[in-house]
């Protein structure tokens, strides 16, 4: 119990530090979101007066008369209420609404693609490491070559070949624009069809790293005493591979997978830009371009919570999977 409480306390402190940095860093950037909003209003023919400017400064929580400490305390209070402010780049929409509309697209696309690449890479890596020296070793350079190709270049190649050339997939978008978003079978089928090519890009570019890492850990695990003992007992090769070698070799990959899942919510900016996919990555890029403090803070907060939560779950699982981790923590 003490091990788990220490881990939870550590991550709570890390969350507070991350929230504080999340407040400070955007305000160190040059520019002012109120100035950007005022310029947009002028472009649309709107009138700008000092009273309107002061109202927007109060609304956006920046550039007003409050001190830095007062803004920070107000930010924490709003955060506890679930109020992340108003987005400048999508004015007058709330940050929570902007994130809520785009986050599910990213979680489904990047989350499923990351899961598929992890399962495929770890499974193939375990098999290649177990049968090292055979023709299966040729999978390593083939997949790592795809990982070495620049991400945007691989996406453009797939678009040119499979979309423009063969016409198998749509060029861009997350669904057919003539459909109304909802839970209908037609809309879900359209979203799946539009998301297949972006997901394929993510899988091809990331499966090689999982395969190579698992393969190397399997080769190392096969020389351990517990594997040699299992073989000496006459256990079947498949049982030794799965229950002994792969079970211990996969632990570093599990930690890496948890971190990858944490960053799923940040989306893949390059993929979403190439395919014009309506995910959180494009919203983050839009927020940075417009100095949208509120939206940047909201997206960074979601990313921070996801990464810390994923790492906390892995730390707690490590204590269950590998008792040595828990024992070392107790001794220290």
mmCIF file of C-alpha atoms in Angstrom, residues 103 106-107 110 260-268 272 280-281 299 302-307:
data_model
loop_
_atom_site.group_PDB
_atom_site.id
_atom_site.type_symbol
_atom_site.label_atom_id
_atom_site.label_comp_id
_atom_site.label_asym_id
_atom_site.label_seq_id
_atom_site.Cartn_x
_atom_site.Cartn_y
_atom_site.Cartn_z
ATOM 1 C CA UNK A 103 -10.333 14.964 -29.304
ATOM 2 C CA UNK A 106 -7.647 11.844 -32.579
ATOM 3 C CA UNK A 107 -8.188 9.218 -29.876
ATOM 4 C CA UNK A 110 -4.076 7.621 -33.301
ATOM 5 C CA UNK A 260 2.831 6.483 -26.477
ATOM 6 C CA UNK A 261 -0.755 6.177 -25.279
ATOM 7 C CA UNK A 262 -0.300 9.273 -23.177
ATOM 8 C CA UNK A 263 0.773 11.225 -26.238
ATOM 9 C CA UNK A 264 -2.132 9.866 -28.293
ATOM 10 C CA UNK A 265 -4.262 12.821 -27.210
ATOM 11 C CA UNK A 266 -1.749 15.241 -28.712
ATOM 12 C CA UNK A 267 -2.498 13.674 -32.059
ATOM 13 C CA UNK A 268 -0.198 13.540 -35.019
ATOM 14 C CA UNK A 272 -3.685 15.523 -39.618
ATOM 15 C CA UNK A 280 -6.603 17.773 -31.888
ATOM 16 C CA UNK A 281 -3.219 18.150 -33.600
ATOM 17 C CA UNK A 299 -4.722 21.067 -25.022
ATOM 18 C CA UNK A 302 -5.208 17.243 -21.562
ATOM 19 C CA UNK A 303 -1.851 15.951 -22.871
ATOM 20 C CA UNK A 304 -0.257 16.321 -19.428
ATOM 21 C CA UNK A 305 -3.037 14.464 -17.636
ATOM 22 C CA UNK A 306 -2.980 11.692 -20.244
ATOM 23 C CA UNK A 307 0.805 11.216 -20.055
#
